[in-house]
CSV table of C-alpha atoms in Angstrom, one decimal:
chain,number,residue,atom,x,y,z
A,1058,MET,CA,19.2,22.8,-0.9
A,1059,SER,CA,22.0,20.3,-0.3
A,1060,SER,CA,22.4,17.6,-2.9
A,1061,THR,CA,24.9,15.5,-1.0
A,1062,PRO,CA,23.8,11.9,-1.0
A,1063,PRO,CA,23.9,9.8,2.2
A,1064,PRO,CA,27.3,8.3,2.9
A,1065,GLN,CA,26.1,4.7,2.4
A,1066,ALA,CA,24.8,5.6,-1.1
A,1067,LEU,CA,28.2,7.1,-2.1
A,1068,SER,CA,30.2,4.1,-0.9
A,1069,SER,CA,27.8,1.6,-2.4
A,1070,GLY,CA,27.8,3.3,-5.8
A,1071,THR,CA,31.6,3.6,-5.9
A,1072,ARG,CA,32.2,0.0,-5.1
A,1073,HIS,CA,29.6,-1.1,-7.6
A,1074,ASP,CA,31.3,1.0,-10.4
A,1075,ARG,CA,34.7,-0.7,-9.7
A,1076,GLY,CA,33.0,-4.2,-9.8
A,1077,GLU,CA,34.2,-5.0,-6.3
A,1078,HIS,CA,32.2,-6.7,-3.6
A,1079,GLY,CA,31.5,-5.4,-0.2
A,1080,PRO,CA,29.2,-5.8,2.8
A,1081,ASP,CA,26.2,-4.4,0.9
A,1082,ASP,CA,26.4,-7.2,-1.7
A,1083,GLY,CA,24.5,-10.5,-1.5
A,1084,ALA,CA,20.9,-11.4,-0.8
A,1085,LEU,CA,20.7,-9.2,2.3
A,1086,GLY,CA,23.1,-6.5,1.2
A,1087,TRP,CA,20.3,-4.0,0.9
A,1088,LEU,CA,19.5,-4.5,4.7
A,1089,ARG,CA,23.1,-4.2,5.8
A,1090,ALA,CA,23.6,-1.1,3.7
A,1091,LEU,CA,20.9,0.7,5.7
A,1092,GLY,CA,23.1,0.9,8.8
A,1093,PRO,CA,21.8,0.7,12.4
A,1094,GLY,CA,19.5,3.7,12.2
A,1095,GLY,CA,18.1,2.7,8.8
A,1096,ARG,CA,17.4,-0.8,10.0
A,1097,ARG,CA,15.4,0.5,12.9
A,1098,ALA,CA,13.5,2.8,10.5
A,1099,PHE,CA,12.9,-0.2,8.3
A,1100,ALA,CA,11.5,-2.2,11.2
A,1101,GLY,CA,9.2,0.6,12.2
A,1102,ALA,CA,7.9,1.2,8.7
A,1103,PHE,CA,7.5,-2.6,8.1
A,1104,GLY,CA,5.5,-3.0,11.3
A,1105,GLY,CA,3.4,0.0,10.6
A,1106,TYR,CA,2.5,-1.0,7.1
A,1107,ALA,CA,1.8,-4.6,8.2
A,1108,LEU,CA,-0.6,-3.5,10.9
A,1109,ASP,CA,-2.1,-0.9,8.5
A,1110,SER,CA,-2.9,-3.8,6.2
A,1111,TYR,CA,-4.3,-5.9,9.1
A,1112,ASP,CA,-6.6,-3.1,10.1
A,1113,TYR,CA,-7.7,-2.6,6.5
A,1114,PHE,CA,-8.6,-6.2,5.9
A,1115,THR,CA,-10.7,-6.6,9.0
A,1116,LEU,CA,-13.5,-5.1,6.8
A,1117,PRO,CA,-13.3,-7.1,3.6
A,1118,LEU,CA,-13.0,-10.4,5.5
A,1119,SER,CA,-16.1,-9.4,7.7
A,1120,MET,CA,-18.1,-8.1,4.8
A,1121,VAL,CA,-20.6,-11.0,4.4
A,1122,ALA,CA,-21.3,-11.0,8.2
A,1123,LEU,CA,-21.7,-7.2,8.2
A,1124,ALA,CA,-24.1,-7.3,5.3
A,1125,ALA,CA,-26.2,-9.9,7.0
A,1126,TYR,CA,-26.1,-8.1,10.4
A,1127,PHE,CA,-27.2,-4.7,9.0
A,1128,GLY,CA,-29.2,-6.0,6.1
A,1129,LEU,CA,-27.0,-4.4,3.4
A,1130,ASP,CA,-27.0,-4.8,-0.3
A,1131,SER,CA,-23.8,-5.1,-2.4
A,1132,GLY,CA,-23.7,-1.4,-3.2
A,1133,GLN,CA,-23.9,-0.4,0.5
A,1134,THR,CA,-21.1,-2.8,1.4
A,1135,GLY,CA,-19.0,-1.5,-1.5
A,1136,LEU,CA,-19.4,2.0,-0.1
A,1137,PHE,CA,-17.4,1.0,3.0
A,1138,THR,CA,-14.3,0.6,0.8
A,1139,THR,CA,-15.1,3.8,-1.1
A,1140,VAL,CA,-15.3,6.0,1.9
A,1141,THR,CA,-12.2,4.5,3.4
A,1142,LEU,CA,-10.2,5.2,0.3
A,1143,VAL,CA,-11.6,8.6,-0.5
A,1144,VAL,CA,-11.0,9.9,3.0
A,1145,SER,CA,-7.5,8.3,2.9
A,1146,ALA,CA,-6.7,10.8,0.2
A,1147,ILE,CA,-7.2,13.6,2.7
A,1148,GLY,CA,-5.3,11.7,5.4
A,1149,GLY,CA,-2.4,10.9,3.0
A,1150,ALA,CA,-2.1,14.5,1.8
A,1151,VAL,CA,-2.2,15.9,5.3
A,1152,ALA,CA,0.3,13.3,6.6
A,1153,GLY,CA,2.6,14.1,3.7
A,1154,VAL,CA,2.6,17.8,4.6
A,1155,PHE,CA,3.3,16.8,8.3
A,1156,ALA,CA,6.1,14.6,7.2
A,1157,ASP,CA,7.8,17.5,5.4
A,1158,ARG,CA,7.2,20.0,8.2
A,1159,VAL,CA,7.6,18.1,11.5
A,1160,GLY,CA,9.5,15.0,10.4
A,1161,ARG,CA,8.9,11.5,9.1
A,1162,VAL,CA,8.8,9.6,12.4
A,1163,ARG,CA,6.4,12.0,14.1
A,1164,ALA,CA,4.0,11.9,11.2
A,1165,LEU,CA,4.3,8.1,11.1
A,1166,MET,CA,3.2,7.8,14.8
A,1167,ILE,CA,0.2,10.1,14.2
A,1168,THR,CA,-1.0,7.9,11.3
A,1169,VAL,CA,-0.6,4.7,13.3
A,1170,ILE,CA,-2.5,6.0,16.3
A,1171,THR,CA,-5.3,7.3,14.1
A,1172,TYR,CA,-6.0,4.1,12.2
A,1173,ALA,CA,-5.8,2.0,15.3
A,1174,VAL,CA,-8.3,4.1,17.3
A,1175,PHE,CA,-10.9,4.2,14.6
A,1176,THR,CA,-10.6,0.5,13.7
A,1177,VAL,CA,-11.4,-0.4,17.3
A,1178,ALA,CA,-14.3,2.1,17.3
A,1179,CYS,CA,-15.8,0.3,14.3
A,1180,GLY,CA,-16.3,-2.7,16.5
A,1181,PHE,CA,-18.7,-0.7,18.7
A,1182,ALA,CA,-20.8,0.7,15.9
A,1183,PRO,CA,-24.5,0.3,16.6
A,1184,ASN,CA,-25.7,0.8,13.0
A,1185,TYR,CA,-24.6,1.1,9.4
A,1186,GLU,CA,-24.3,4.9,9.4
A,1187,THR,CA,-22.1,5.0,12.4
A,1188,LEU,CA,-19.9,2.2,11.1
A,1189,LEU,CA,-19.5,4.1,7.8
A,1190,VAL,CA,-18.4,7.2,9.7
A,1191,PHE,CA,-15.8,5.3,11.8
A,1192,ARG,CA,-14.5,3.5,8.8
A,1193,ALA,CA,-14.1,6.8,7.0
A,1194,LEU,CA,-12.1,8.2,9.9
A,1195,GLN,CA,-10.0,5.1,10.0
A,1196,GLY,CA,-9.0,6.1,6.4
A,1197,LEU,CA,-7.3,9.3,7.7
A,1198,GLY,CA,-4.6,7.2,9.3
A,1199,PHE,CA,-4.7,4.4,6.7
A,1200,GLY,CA,-4.0,7.0,4.0
A,1201,GLY,CA,-0.9,8.5,5.5
A,1202,GLU,CA,1.0,5.5,6.9
A,1203,TRP,CA,2.5,4.0,3.8
A,1204,ALA,CA,3.7,7.2,2.2
A,1205,VAL,CA,5.4,8.4,5.4
A,1206,GLY,CA,7.0,5.1,6.2
A,1207,ALA,CA,8.2,4.6,2.6
A,1208,ILE,CA,9.9,8.0,2.6
A,1209,LEU,CA,11.5,7.4,6.0
A,1210,VAL,CA,13.2,4.3,4.7
A,1211,ALA,CA,13.9,5.6,1.1
A,1212,GLU,CA,16.0,8.4,2.6
A,1213,TYR,CA,18.2,5.9,4.4
A,1214,ALA,CA,18.5,3.5,1.4
A,1215,SER,CA,21.2,3.7,-1.3
A,1216,ALA,CA,20.2,4.2,-4.9
A,1217,LYS,CA,21.6,0.8,-5.7
A,1218,HIS,CA,19.3,-1.0,-3.3
A,1219,ARG,CA,16.3,1.3,-3.0
A,1220,GLY,CA,13.9,-0.8,-5.1
A,1221,ARG,CA,14.6,-3.9,-3.1
A,1222,THR,CA,14.5,-2.1,0.2
A,1223,LEU,CA,11.1,-0.5,-0.5
A,1224,GLY,CA,9.8,-3.7,-2.1
A,1225,ALA,CA,10.6,-5.4,1.2
A,1226,ILE,CA,8.6,-2.7,3.1
A,1227,GLN,CA,5.8,-3.3,0.6
A,1228,SER,CA,5.8,-7.0,1.4
A,1229,SER,CA,4.7,-6.3,4.9
A,1230,TRP,CA,1.2,-5.6,3.4
A,1231,ALA,CA,1.0,-9.3,2.6
A,1232,VAL,CA,2.1,-10.1,6.2
A,1233,GLY,CA,-0.7,-8.0,7.7
A,1234,TRP,CA,-3.1,-9.5,5.2
A,1235,GLY,CA,-2.1,-13.0,6.1
A,1236,LEU,CA,-2.4,-12.3,9.8
A,1237,ALA,CA,-5.9,-10.9,9.3
A,1238,ALA,CA,-6.9,-14.0,7.3
A,1239,VAL,CA,-5.6,-16.3,10.2
A,1240,VAL,CA,-7.4,-14.2,12.8
A,1241,TYR,CA,-10.6,-14.2,10.7
A,1242,THR,CA,-10.5,-18.0,10.4
A,1243,LEU,CA,-10.1,-18.4,14.1
A,1244,VAL,CA,-12.6,-15.8,15.2
A,1245,PHE,CA,-15.3,-16.8,12.8
A,1246,SER,CA,-14.8,-20.5,13.6
A,1247,PHE,CA,-15.4,-20.0,17.3
A,1248,ALA,CA,-17.7,-17.0,17.5
A,1249,GLY,CA,-21.1,-16.4,15.9
A,1250,ASP,CA,-21.1,-14.0,13.0
A,1251,ASP,CA,-23.0,-11.3,14.9
A,1252,LEU,CA,-20.1,-11.0,17.4
A,1253,ALA,CA,-17.2,-12.2,15.3
A,1254,TRP,CA,-17.1,-9.1,13.1
A,1255,ARG,CA,-16.9,-6.9,16.1
A,1256,ILE,CA,-14.0,-8.9,17.6
A,1257,MET,CA,-12.2,-8.5,14.3
A,1258,PHE,CA,-12.3,-4.8,14.6
A,1259,TRP,CA,-11.4,-4.8,18.3
A,1260,THR,CA,-8.1,-6.6,17.5
A,1261,GLY,CA,-7.2,-3.5,15.5
A,1262,ALA,CA,-5.8,-2.1,18.8
A,1263,LEU,CA,-2.5,-3.9,18.2
A,1264,PRO,CA,-0.8,-1.1,16.2
A,1265,ALA,CA,-0.9,1.2,19.3
A,1266,LEU,CA,1.9,-0.9,20.8
A,1267,LEU,CA,4.2,0.0,17.8
A,1268,VAL,CA,3.9,3.7,18.6
A,1269,VAL,CA,5.8,3.3,21.9
A,1270,TRP,CA,8.7,1.6,20.2
A,1271,LEU,CA,8.8,4.2,17.3
A,1272,ARG,CA,8.9,7.1,19.8
A,1273,ARG,CA,12.0,5.7,21.5
A,1274,ARG,CA,14.0,4.0,18.8
A,1275,VAL,CA,13.4,5.5,15.3
A,1276,HIS,CA,14.7,8.7,13.9
A,1277,ASP,CA,14.7,10.5,10.6
A,1278,ALA,CA,17.7,10.2,8.2
A,1279,PRO,CA,20.0,13.1,9.3
A,1280,GLU,CA,21.1,14.2,5.8
A,1281,ALA,CA,17.5,14.4,4.5
A,1282,THR,CA,16.4,16.2,7.7
A,1283,ALA,CA,19.0,18.8,7.2
A,1284,ALA,CA,18.2,19.3,3.5
A,1285,ARG,CA,14.5,19.5,4.3
A,1286,GLU,CA,14.8,22.0,7.1
A,1287,GLN,CA,16.9,24.4,5.0
A,1288,ASN,CA,14.2,24.8,2.4
A,1289,ALA,CA,11.5,27.4,3.2
A,1290,GLN,CA,9.0,25.7,0.8
A,1291,ARG,CA,8.9,22.3,2.6
A,1292,GLY,CA,5.5,20.8,2.8
A,1293,SER,CA,4.0,23.1,0.1
A,1294,PHE,CA,1.1,22.0,-2.0
A,1295,THR,CA,1.8,25.0,-4.3
A,1296,ALA,CA,5.2,23.6,-5.2
A,1297,ILE,CA,3.9,20.2,-6.4
A,1298,PHE,CA,1.4,21.9,-8.7
A,1299,ARG,CA,3.8,24.5,-10.1
A,1300,PRO,CA,3.9,24.3,-13.9
A,1301,GLY,CA,7.3,24.2,-15.7
A,1302,THR,CA,9.1,27.3,-17.1
A,1303,ALA,CA,12.2,27.8,-19.2
A,1304,GLU,CA,14.3,28.0,-16.0
A,1305,SER,CA,12.6,25.3,-14.0
A,1306,PRO,CA,10.8,22.1,-15.1
A,1307,GLY,CA,8.2,22.4,-12.3
A,1308,LEU,CA,6.3,19.5,-10.8
A,1309,LEU,CA,2.8,19.8,-12.2
A,1310,ARG,CA,3.3,17.2,-14.9
A,1311,THR,CA,4.9,14.8,-12.5
A,1312,THR,CA,2.0,15.2,-10.0
A,1313,VAL,CA,-0.7,14.7,-12.7
A,1314,PHE,CA,0.8,11.5,-14.2
A,1315,ALA,CA,1.9,10.1,-10.8
A,1316,GLY,CA,-1.7,10.5,-9.6
A,1317,LEU,CA,-3.0,8.7,-12.7
A,1318,LEU,CA,-0.5,5.9,-12.2
A,1319,SER,CA,-1.6,5.5,-8.6
A,1320,THR,CA,-5.2,5.6,-9.6
A,1321,GLY,CA,-4.9,2.8,-12.1
A,1322,VAL,CA,-2.8,0.4,-10.0
A,1323,GLN,CA,-4.9,0.9,-6.9
A,1324,GLY,CA,-8.2,0.8,-8.7
A,1325,GLY,CA,-7.2,-2.7,-9.9
A,1326,TYR,CA,-5.8,-3.8,-6.6
A,1327,TYR,CA,-8.6,-2.7,-4.3
A,1328,THR,CA,-11.2,-4.2,-6.6
A,1329,LEU,CA,-9.6,-7.6,-5.9
A,1330,ALA,CA,-8.8,-7.0,-2.3
A,1331,THR,CA,-12.3,-5.9,-1.5
A,1332,TRP,CA,-14.3,-8.5,-3.5
A,1333,VAL,CA,-12.4,-11.7,-3.8
A,1334,PRO,CA,-13.4,-12.9,-0.3
A,1335,THR,CA,-17.0,-12.3,-1.1
A,1336,TYR,CA,-16.6,-13.9,-4.5
A,1337,LEU,CA,-15.2,-17.0,-2.9
A,1338,LYS,CA,-18.0,-17.3,-0.3
A,1339,THR,CA,-21.0,-16.3,-2.4
A,1340,GLU,CA,-20.3,-17.5,-5.9
A,1341,ARG,CA,-17.9,-20.3,-5.2
A,1342,GLY,CA,-19.8,-21.5,-2.1
A,1343,LEU,CA,-16.6,-21.9,0.1
A,1344,SER,CA,-16.8,-22.2,3.9
A,1345,VAL,CA,-14.9,-19.9,6.2
A,1346,VAL,CA,-12.0,-22.4,6.4
A,1347,GLY,CA,-12.2,-22.9,2.7
A,1348,THR,CA,-12.0,-19.2,1.9
A,1349,GLY,CA,-9.1,-18.9,4.3
A,1350,GLY,CA,-7.3,-21.7,2.4
A,1351,TYR,CA,-7.8,-20.1,-1.0
A,1352,LEU,CA,-6.7,-16.7,0.4
A,1353,THR,CA,-3.5,-18.4,1.6
A,1354,PHE,CA,-2.5,-19.1,-2.0
A,1355,LEU,CA,-3.3,-15.5,-3.0
A,1356,ILE,CA,-1.5,-14.0,-0.1
A,1357,SER,CA,1.6,-16.2,-0.5
A,1358,GLY,CA,1.8,-15.1,-4.1
A,1359,ALA,CA,1.5,-11.5,-3.0
A,1360,PHE,CA,4.3,-11.8,-0.5
A,1361,LEU,CA,6.7,-13.2,-3.1
A,1362,GLY,CA,5.5,-10.7,-5.6
A,1363,TYR,CA,6.5,-7.8,-3.4
A,1364,LEU,CA,10.0,-9.2,-2.9
A,1365,THR,CA,10.4,-10.2,-6.6
A,1366,GLY,CA,9.1,-6.9,-7.8
A,1367,GLY,CA,11.5,-5.0,-5.6
A,1368,TYR,CA,14.4,-6.9,-7.1
A,1369,LEU,CA,13.1,-6.3,-10.7
A,1370,THR,CA,12.5,-2.6,-10.2
A,1371,ASP,CA,16.3,-2.3,-9.5
A,1372,ARG,CA,17.2,-4.5,-12.4
A,1373,LEU,CA,14.7,-3.5,-15.1
A,1374,GLY,CA,14.0,0.1,-13.9
A,1375,ARG,CA,10.9,1.6,-12.3
A,1376,ARG,CA,8.8,2.0,-15.5
A,1377,ARG,CA,9.5,-1.4,-17.1
A,1378,ASN,CA,8.7,-3.2,-13.9
A,1379,ILE,CA,5.3,-1.4,-13.6
A,1380,TRP,CA,4.5,-2.0,-17.3
A,1381,LEU,CA,5.3,-5.7,-17.1
A,1382,PHE,CA,3.1,-6.4,-14.1
A,1383,ALA,CA,0.3,-4.1,-15.3
A,1384,LEU,CA,-0.1,-6.4,-18.3
A,1385,LEU,CA,0.2,-9.6,-16.3
A,1386,SER,CA,-2.2,-8.4,-13.6
A,1387,ALA,CA,-4.9,-7.6,-16.1
A,1388,LEU,CA,-4.5,-11.0,-17.8
A,1389,CYS,CA,-4.7,-12.7,-14.4
A,1390,ILE,CA,-7.9,-10.9,-13.4
A,1391,LEU,CA,-9.6,-11.9,-16.6
A,1392,ALA,CA,-8.6,-15.5,-16.2
A,1393,TYR,CA,-9.6,-15.6,-12.5
A,1394,ALA,CA,-13.0,-14.1,-13.0
A,1395,ASN,CA,-13.8,-16.6,-15.8
A,1396,ILE,CA,-12.9,-19.9,-14.3
A,1397,PRO,CA,-15.9,-22.2,-14.9
A,1398,GLN,CA,-18.0,-23.5,-12.0
A,1399,GLY,CA,-16.7,-26.7,-10.5
A,1400,ALA,CA,-13.0,-25.9,-11.4
A,1401,ASN,CA,-12.2,-24.9,-7.8
A,1402,THR,CA,-8.7,-26.5,-8.0
A,1403,LEU,CA,-7.9,-24.2,-10.9
A,1404,LEU,CA,-9.2,-21.3,-8.8
A,1405,LEU,CA,-6.9,-22.3,-6.0
A,1406,VAL,CA,-3.8,-22.6,-8.2
A,1407,LEU,CA,-4.5,-19.4,-10.2
A,1408,GLY,CA,-4.7,-17.4,-6.9
A,1409,PHE,CA,-0.9,-17.6,-6.6
A,1410,PRO,CA,0.0,-15.8,-9.8
A,1411,LEU,CA,-2.9,-13.4,-9.3
A,1412,GLY,CA,-1.5,-12.4,-5.9
A,1413,PHE,CA,2.0,-12.3,-7.2
A,1414,CYS,CA,1.4,-10.0,-10.2
A,1415,MET,CA,-1.0,-7.5,-8.5
A,1416,SER,CA,1.6,-7.1,-5.7
A,1417,ALA,CA,4.8,-7.0,-7.7
A,1418,ILE,CA,3.6,-3.9,-9.5
A,1419,PHE,CA,3.5,-2.1,-6.1
A,1420,SER,CA,7.1,-2.8,-5.2
A,1421,GLY,CA,8.5,0.0,-7.3
A,1422,PHE,CA,6.1,2.6,-6.0
A,1423,GLY,CA,8.0,3.6,-2.8
A,1424,SER,CA,11.2,4.2,-4.7
A,1425,PHE,CA,9.7,5.6,-7.8
A,1426,LEU,CA,7.5,8.3,-6.1
A,1427,SER,CA,10.3,9.2,-3.6
A,1428,GLU,CA,12.7,9.8,-6.6
A,1429,LEU,CA,10.2,11.9,-8.5
A,1430,TYR,CA,10.1,14.6,-5.8
A,1431,PRO,CA,12.8,16.7,-4.1
A,1432,THR,CA,13.3,16.3,-0.4
A,1433,ALA,CA,11.5,19.5,0.7
A,1434,VAL,CA,8.2,18.3,-0.8
A,1435,ARG,CA,8.8,14.5,-1.0
A,1436,GLY,CA,6.2,13.8,1.7
A,1437,THR,CA,3.7,16.2,0.2
A,1438,GLY,CA,4.1,14.9,-3.4
A,1439,GLN,CA,4.1,11.2,-2.5
A,1440,GLY,CA,1.3,11.5,0.0
A,1441,PHE,CA,-0.9,13.4,-2.4
A,1442,THR,CA,-0.4,11.3,-5.5
A,1443,TYR,CA,-0.5,7.9,-3.8
A,1444,ASN,CA,-3.6,8.7,-1.8
A,1445,THR,CA,-5.4,10.6,-4.5
A,1446,GLY,CA,-5.0,7.4,-6.5
A,1447,ARG,CA,-6.5,5.5,-3.7
A,1448,ALA,CA,-9.5,7.9,-3.6
A,1449,VAL,CA,-10.2,7.9,-7.3
A,1450,GLY,CA,-9.4,4.2,-7.6
A,1451,ALA,CA,-12.0,3.6,-4.9
A,1452,VAL,CA,-14.7,4.1,-7.6
A,1453,PHE,CA,-13.7,0.6,-8.9
A,1454,PRO,CA,-14.8,-1.4,-5.9
A,1455,THR,CA,-18.0,0.5,-5.6
A,1456,LEU,CA,-18.8,0.0,-9.3
A,1457,VAL,CA,-18.2,-3.7,-8.8
A,1458,GLY,CA,-20.6,-3.6,-5.8
A,1459,PHE,CA,-23.4,-2.0,-7.8
A,1460,LEU,CA,-22.9,-4.3,-10.8
A,1461,ALA,CA,-22.6,-7.5,-8.7
A,1462,ASP,CA,-26.3,-7.9,-8.4
A,1463,SER,CA,-26.8,-8.1,-12.2
A,1464,TRP,CA,-23.4,-9.3,-13.4
A,1465,GLY,CA,-22.3,-11.4,-10.5
A,1466,VAL,CA,-19.1,-10.5,-8.5
A,1467,GLY,CA,-16.9,-12.6,-10.8
A,1468,GLY,CA,-18.2,-10.8,-13.9
A,1469,ALA,CA,-17.8,-7.3,-12.4
A,1470,LEU,CA,-14.2,-8.0,-11.3
A,1471,VAL,CA,-13.0,-7.5,-14.8
A,1472,PHE,CA,-13.2,-3.7,-14.2
A,1473,GLY,CA,-10.0,-4.2,-12.2
A,1474,ALA,CA,-8.2,-4.9,-15.5
A,1475,ILE,CA,-9.2,-1.4,-16.8
A,1476,GLY,CA,-7.3,0.1,-13.9
A,1477,TYR,CA,-4.1,-1.6,-14.9
A,1478,GLY,CA,-4.5,-0.2,-18.5
A,1479,ILE,CA,-4.7,3.3,-17.0
A,1480,ALA,CA,-1.5,2.7,-15.1
A,1481,ALA,CA,0.4,1.6,-18.2
A,1482,LEU,CA,-0.7,4.7,-20.1
A,1483,ALA,CA,0.3,7.0,-17.2
A,1484,LEU,CA,3.9,5.9,-17.4
A,1485,LEU,CA,4.2,7.6,-20.8
A,1486,GLY,CA,4.3,10.9,-18.9
A,1487,LEU,CA,6.9,10.0,-16.3
A,1488,PRO,CA,10.7,9.7,-16.4
A,1489,GLU,CA,12.8,6.7,-15.4
A,1490,THR,CA,14.5,7.4,-12.0
A,1491,ARG,CA,16.5,4.3,-11.3
A,1492,GLY,CA,19.9,5.2,-9.8
A,1493,LYS,CA,18.8,8.7,-8.5
A,1494,GLU,CA,20.3,9.8,-5.2
A,1495,LEU,CA,18.1,11.3,-2.5
A,1496,ALA,CA,19.1,14.1,-0.1
């Protein structure tokens, strides 16, 4: 398999070693260094992940209305998130194999179409059971989009800028989240709850428009495509579970610890993403507009956290960045869940660092997981570990749901901090990969 790095990675690294400045330096140097094809890939992955986020958040934002409409308890509503994330593990693993066998862009289009179709279908669900099935099927596309899009861009990015580049892709999650919060505020302000939740799901048709543009304008990185196609083991699950030998280190250890890392981070994240809107409405007594305002602080912090985390993962290294924000995220959850009643101004202010920390930890994921696996199985490895983490981490939101009736949502949120502890421990089994070239 070829080990020749992309031309832009070579030129960037050489210039950096000499201490000279070039067009890939400065605040937007990472974007210029991608080249025209890489920037189109970046736009496609950014849009796909933003709309993936938008479609995901149609559910948490509509949770209270759904619970009232179908007469659900907290455990049943928490199950929506669980089935989405569990099925996303299947979707992510399958999409990763597709990405290695048929190409990154084709796999990306399949995932976008899948999550768009089933999000819209959720709006037509006549009962709880049907909605649960449609939401599970939406998870098939939801699970694969991020891993495929991140790999597509990572293979265009230079080693010098990969953390920032993938951190910027990650920030699109906050963009989609913010868009969902705006639409939620408008829809629930002008339509009754019984209709508003359906409208939220119907707006999930938007991603289908992106597929047309992807098909015409975006292509896989040529060097990575050539390297992948020359390897007969591309897209092999066997390869990512092969134990090490004296001649070859194997990938089993990497897969196990990367899966644990993903489980911890996403267990903590989805606990918050799923239950904070409900916590604000039910335990803090905020209106629709009030909840939207508080989420604005949380989402603004998330957006800046993604960008800052991307910068720090290049400066500090992948492992140090994750360690730092695992600790800070756990502390923020504990503080947020224990703010006394009546201190809603403090609740508002603390939403910003909470969103910042729980998002900054994600910024290194795209570059770190891409660098842990060789080109031929990069999609398979990243798709499996990231989405297995989603599936196992889905236990956390469900646990919060079942405990909320006795502990209260705020008290149960502390389980998210346990997830970040698992992530910190998982890093002990993974190497630092900053500066690694991909091809």
